[in-house]
Every structure is written in structure tokens, then in C-alpha cells.
Amino acid sequence: MQRGEGATAFAVMAGAMFLVSVMGPLFVYGFRPSAHDPLLLAAVALLGLAQSASLYGISTILRLMGAAPAAAPEPAPAAADPRAELLGTAKPGGKTFSSPQELMSSVRTLIELENWKLAHQRASELVEVFPGSDEASKVKKNLDYLRKKAGGS
């Protein structure tokens, strides 16, 4: 049983037990038994104790099911660049782009879309990350033009 299924079963059982514990005394007094009043009240009290014990046991089991093993917690992964996630350019290797061709393709696409600020940023990234590539030499020639279009000085 998985934790979600266990939690659902617990909620259903808790609801049913609550209804029984609330409706039980009402049924006892509704039928007005005369000869065995103390016995019926003791039975209802024992039923309430049994329900409480079973709910406590189920909640303990669910808590243990959800508890992590006693191993050391894993360190949190390094925070990635949120812009890369939003743009769909994040790669699992840590680099945003794996090759200068990919980065150059991104720069060209951004220029076509007239997103000058991001195109300038990607062009600068291309020059920094892949300085010896042919794409970087092409971008270096147009970096000032992209900066002017982006509104920077």
C-alpha cells in the first residue's frame, strides 16, 4: 500500500469511526433500553476507546510509512539559472548550451524575434563560453550592434 492509498483509507476509516462513535449513543438512547443501561453505556465507552486506539495505530503506521530512512539527507541540487528553465534551454550537464552551434542558433532565433536584450546576452555568453569558435568570431563583429539595439550603451 502506498502512502496516498493509506491516507485515503485512514480518512475513510476515521470518518466511519467518528460516525459510529457519534451515532452509537444516539441509537442507544433512541431505542430506550431499560434493563441494561449501565451495560450499554460501558459498551459504548469501550467502543470509543477501541476506535481511538485503532485510529492512533493507523496514524502511527502512516507516519512511519512517510518517514525517510535514517540515511543522511542528500544535499540540495545547485540552483539552476531560472531563465534557462523558462526558456527551455537548461541542460543536465550544468552548461546551458553544449555547443557553440546551439548557442549561435539561439542568438539567430532571438534576432529574428527582435528580442535584442536576450540576443545580446546570449551573444556575450557565446563569446565567454566558446571564445575560440568560429561562431564567437562572427558574433564579436556584431556585438556592438546588438548592444545598441538592446538599448545599452
mmCIF file with all atom_site columns, N, CA and C in Angstrom, residues 5-33:
data_model
loop_
_atom_site.group_PDB
_atom_site.id
_atom_site.type_symbol
_atom_site.label_atom_id
_atom_site.label_alt_id
_atom_site.label_comp_id
_atom_site.label_asym_id
_atom_site.label_entity_id
_atom_site.label_seq_id
_atom_site.pdbx_PDB_ins_code
_atom_site.Cartn_x
_atom_site.Cartn_y
_atom_site.Cartn_z
_atom_site.occupancy
_atom_site.B_iso_or_equiv
_atom_site.pdbx_formal_charge
_atom_site.auth_seq_id
_atom_site.auth_comp_id
_atom_site.auth_asym_id
_atom_site.auth_atom_id
_atom_site.pdbx_PDB_model_num
ATOM 1  N N  . GLU A 1 5  ? -2.653  5.906 -0.788 1.00 0.00 ? 5  GLU A N  1
ATOM 2  C CA . GLU A 1 5  ? -3.743  4.956 -0.562 1.00 0.00 ? 5  GLU A CA 1
ATOM 3  C C  . GLU A 1 5  ? -3.994  4.774 0.933  1.00 0.00 ? 5  GLU A C  1
ATOM 4  N N  . GLY A 1 6  ? -2.911  4.725 1.704  1.00 0.00 ? 6  GLY A N  1
ATOM 5  C CA . GLY A 1 6  ? -3.047  4.584 3.150  1.00 0.00 ? 6  GLY A CA 1
ATOM 6  C C  . GLY A 1 6  ? -3.738  5.786 3.773  1.00 0.00 ? 6  GLY A C  1
ATOM 7  N N  . ALA A 1 7  ? -3.396  6.976 3.281  1.00 0.00 ? 7  ALA A N  1
ATOM 8  C CA . ALA A 1 7  ? -4.028  8.189 3.810  1.00 0.00 ? 7  ALA A CA 1
ATOM 9  C C  . ALA A 1 7  ? -5.515  8.206 3.477  1.00 0.00 ? 7  ALA A C  1
ATOM 10 N N  . THR A 1 8  ? -5.872  7.748 2.280  1.00 0.00 ? 8  THR A N  1
ATOM 11 C CA . THR A 1 8  ? -7.289  7.701 1.906  1.00 0.00 ? 8  THR A CA 1
ATOM 12 C C  . THR A 1 8  ? -8.027  6.688 2.771  1.00 0.00 ? 8  THR A C  1
ATOM 13 N N  . ALA A 1 9  ? -7.420  5.527 2.963  1.00 0.00 ? 9  ALA A N  1
ATOM 14 C CA . ALA A 1 9  ? -8.056  4.511 3.817  1.00 0.00 ? 9  ALA A CA 1
ATOM 15 C C  . ALA A 1 9  ? -8.209  5.033 5.237  1.00 0.00 ? 9  ALA A C  1
ATOM 16 N N  . PHE A 1 10 ? -7.198  5.734 5.730  1.00 0.00 ? 10 PHE A N  1
ATOM 17 C CA . PHE A 1 10 ? -7.275  6.302 7.076  1.00 0.00 ? 10 PHE A CA 1
ATOM 18 C C  . PHE A 1 10 ? -8.415  7.310 7.174  1.00 0.00 ? 10 PHE A C  1
ATOM 19 N N  . ALA A 1 11 ? -8.561  8.166 6.170  1.00 0.00 ? 11 ALA A N  1
ATOM 20 C CA . ALA A 1 11 ? -9.629  9.168 6.205  1.00 0.00 ? 11 ALA A CA 1
ATOM 21 C C  . ALA A 1 11 ? -11.005 8.506 6.189  1.00 0.00 ? 11 ALA A C  1
ATOM 22 N N  . VAL A 1 12 ? -11.161 7.469 5.374  1.00 0.00 ? 12 VAL A N  1
ATOM 23 C CA . VAL A 1 12 ? -12.449 6.772 5.317  1.00 0.00 ? 12 VAL A CA 1
ATOM 24 C C  . VAL A 1 12 ? -12.741 6.088 6.650  1.00 0.00 ? 12 VAL A C  1
ATOM 25 N N  . MET A 1 13 ? -11.729 5.406 7.206  1.00 0.00 ? 13 MET A N  1
ATOM 26 C CA . MET A 1 13 ? -11.939 4.727 8.487  1.00 0.00 ? 13 MET A CA 1
ATOM 27 C C  . MET A 1 13 ? -12.201 5.715 9.612  1.00 0.00 ? 13 MET A C  1
ATOM 28 N N  . ALA A 1 14 ? -11.480 6.815 9.601  1.00 0.00 ? 14 ALA A N  1
ATOM 29 C CA . ALA A 1 14 ? -11.693 7.813 10.652 1.00 0.00 ? 14 ALA A CA 1
ATOM 30 C C  . ALA A 1 14 ? -13.095 8.391 10.564 1.00 0.00 ? 14 ALA A C  1
ATOM 31 N N  . GLY A 1 15 ? -13.562 8.654 9.356  1.00 0.00 ? 15 GLY A N  1
ATOM 32 C CA . GLY A 1 15 ? -14.922 9.174 9.193  1.00 0.00 ? 15 GLY A CA 1
ATOM 33 C C  . GLY A 1 15 ? -15.967 8.179 9.644  1.00 0.00 ? 15 GLY A C  1
ATOM 34 N N  . ALA A 1 16 ? -15.779 6.913 9.272  1.00 0.00 ? 16 ALA A N  1
ATOM 35 C CA . ALA A 1 16 ? -16.744 5.882 9.683  1.00 0.00 ? 16 ALA A CA 1
ATOM 36 C C  . ALA A 1 16 ? -16.738 5.701 11.191 1.00 0.00 ? 16 ALA A C  1
ATOM 37 N N  . MET A 1 17 ? -15.559 5.695 11.778 1.00 0.00 ? 17 MET A N  1
ATOM 38 C CA . MET A 1 17 ? -15.487 5.530 13.227 1.00 0.00 ? 17 MET A CA 1
ATOM 39 C C  . MET A 1 17 ? -16.071 6.727 13.959 1.00 0.00 ? 17 MET A C  1
ATOM 40 N N  . PHE A 1 18 ? -15.875 7.902 13.407 1.00 0.00 ? 18 PHE A N  1
ATOM 41 C CA . PHE A 1 18 ? -16.461 9.086 14.028 1.00 0.00 ? 18 PHE A CA 1
ATOM 42 C C  . PHE A 1 18 ? -17.987 8.999 13.991 1.00 0.00 ? 18 PHE A C  1
ATOM 43 N N  . LEU A 1 19 ? -18.526 8.603 12.837 1.00 0.00 ? 19 LEU A N  1
ATOM 44 C CA . LEU A 1 19 ? -19.983 8.466 12.747 1.00 0.00 ? 19 LEU A CA 1
ATOM 45 C C  . LEU A 1 19 ? -20.509 7.418 13.717 1.00 0.00 ? 19 LEU A C  1
ATOM 46 N N  . VAL A 1 20 ? -19.808 6.294 13.837 1.00 0.00 ? 20 VAL A N  1
ATOM 47 C CA . VAL A 1 20 ? -20.250 5.254 14.767 1.00 0.00 ? 20 VAL A CA 1
ATOM 48 C C  . VAL A 1 20 ? -20.183 5.759 16.194 1.00 0.00 ? 20 VAL A C  1
ATOM 49 N N  . SER A 1 21 ? -19.104 6.484 16.526 1.00 0.00 ? 21 SER A N  1
ATOM 50 C CA . SER A 1 21 ? -18.973 6.947 17.910 1.00 0.00 ? 21 SER A CA 1
ATOM 51 C C  . SER A 1 21 ? -19.982 8.038 18.229 1.00 0.00 ? 21 SER A C  1
ATOM 52 N N  . VAL A 1 22 ? -20.390 8.827 17.245 1.00 0.00 ? 22 VAL A N  1
ATOM 53 C CA . VAL A 1 22 ? -21.395 9.866 17.495 1.00 0.00 ? 22 VAL A CA 1
ATOM 54 C C  . VAL A 1 22 ? -22.802 9.276 17.447 1.00 0.00 ? 22 VAL A C  1
ATOM 55 N N  . MET A 1 23 ? -23.040 8.406 16.467 1.00 0.00 ? 23 MET A N  1
ATOM 56 C CA . MET A 1 23 ? -24.386 7.866 16.299 1.00 0.00 ? 23 MET A CA 1
ATOM 57 C C  . MET A 1 23 ? -24.690 6.729 17.285 1.00 0.00 ? 23 MET A C  1
ATOM 58 N N  . GLY A 1 24 ? -23.647 6.054 17.791 1.00 0.00 ? 24 GLY A N  1
ATOM 59 C CA . GLY A 1 24 ? -23.872 4.946 18.732 1.00 0.00 ? 24 GLY A CA 1
ATOM 60 C C  . GLY A 1 24 ? -24.685 5.349 19.942 1.00 0.00 ? 24 GLY A C  1
ATOM 61 N N  . PRO A 1 25 ? -24.263 6.369 20.680 1.00 0.00 ? 25 PRO A N  1
ATOM 62 C CA . PRO A 1 25 ? -25.067 6.765 21.841 1.00 0.00 ? 25 PRO A CA 1
ATOM 63 C C  . PRO A 1 25 ? -26.475 7.232 21.466 1.00 0.00 ? 25 PRO A C  1
ATOM 64 N N  . LEU A 1 26 ? -26.608 7.867 20.287 1.00 0.00 ? 26 LEU A N  1
ATOM 65 C CA . LEU A 1 26 ? -27.954 8.293 19.870 1.00 0.00 ? 26 LEU A CA 1
ATOM 66 C C  . LEU A 1 26 ? -28.857 7.094 19.642 1.00 0.00 ? 26 LEU A C  1
ATOM 67 N N  . PHE A 1 27 ? -28.315 6.041 19.030 1.00 0.00 ? 27 PHE A N  1
ATOM 68 C CA . PHE A 1 27 ? -29.113 4.839 18.840 1.00 0.00 ? 27 PHE A CA 1
ATOM 69 C C  . PHE A 1 27 ? -29.438 4.166 20.176 1.00 0.00 ? 27 PHE A C  1
ATOM 70 N N  . VAL A 1 28 ? -28.484 4.195 21.107 1.00 0.00 ? 28 VAL A N  1
ATOM 71 C CA . VAL A 1 28 ? -28.729 3.581 22.419 1.00 0.00 ? 28 VAL A CA 1
ATOM 72 C C  . VAL A 1 28 ? -29.892 4.286 23.102 1.00 0.00 ? 28 VAL A C  1
ATOM 73 N N  . TYR A 1 29 ? -29.872 5.600 23.113 1.00 0.00 ? 29 TYR A N  1
ATOM 74 C CA . TYR A 1 29 ? -30.955 6.325 23.770 1.00 0.00 ? 29 TYR A CA 1
ATOM 75 C C  . TYR A 1 29 ? -32.208 6.398 22.920 1.00 0.00 ? 29 TYR A C  1
ATOM 76 N N  . GLY A 1 30 ? -32.063 6.223 21.620 1.00 0.00 ? 30 GLY A N  1
ATOM 77 C CA . GLY A 1 30 ? -33.233 6.220 20.741 1.00 0.00 ? 30 GLY A CA 1
ATOM 78 C C  . GLY A 1 30 ? -34.114 5.011 20.968 1.00 0.00 ? 30 GLY A C  1
ATOM 79 N N  . PHE A 1 31 ? -33.509 3.869 21.236 1.00 0.00 ? 31 PHE A N  1
ATOM 80 C CA . PHE A 1 31 ? -34.280 2.651 21.474 1.00 0.00 ? 31 PHE A CA 1
ATOM 81 C C  . PHE A 1 31 ? -34.676 2.500 22.929 1.00 0.00 ? 31 PHE A C  1
ATOM 82 N N  . ARG A 1 32 ? -34.175 3.347 23.794 1.00 0.00 ? 32 ARG A N  1
ATOM 83 C CA . ARG A 1 32 ? -34.506 3.390 25.212 1.00 0.00 ? 32 ARG A CA 1
ATOM 84 C C  . ARG A 1 32 ? -34.496 2.019 25.881 1.00 0.00 ? 32 ARG A C  1
ATOM 85 N N  . PRO A 1 33 ? -33.338 1.397 25.898 1.00 0.00 ? 33 PRO A N  1
ATOM 86 C CA . PRO A 1 33 ? -33.303 0.108 26.618 1.00 0.00 ? 33 PRO A CA 1
ATOM 87 C C  . PRO A 1 33 ? -33.403 0.359 28.119 1.00 0.00 ? 33 PRO A C  1
#
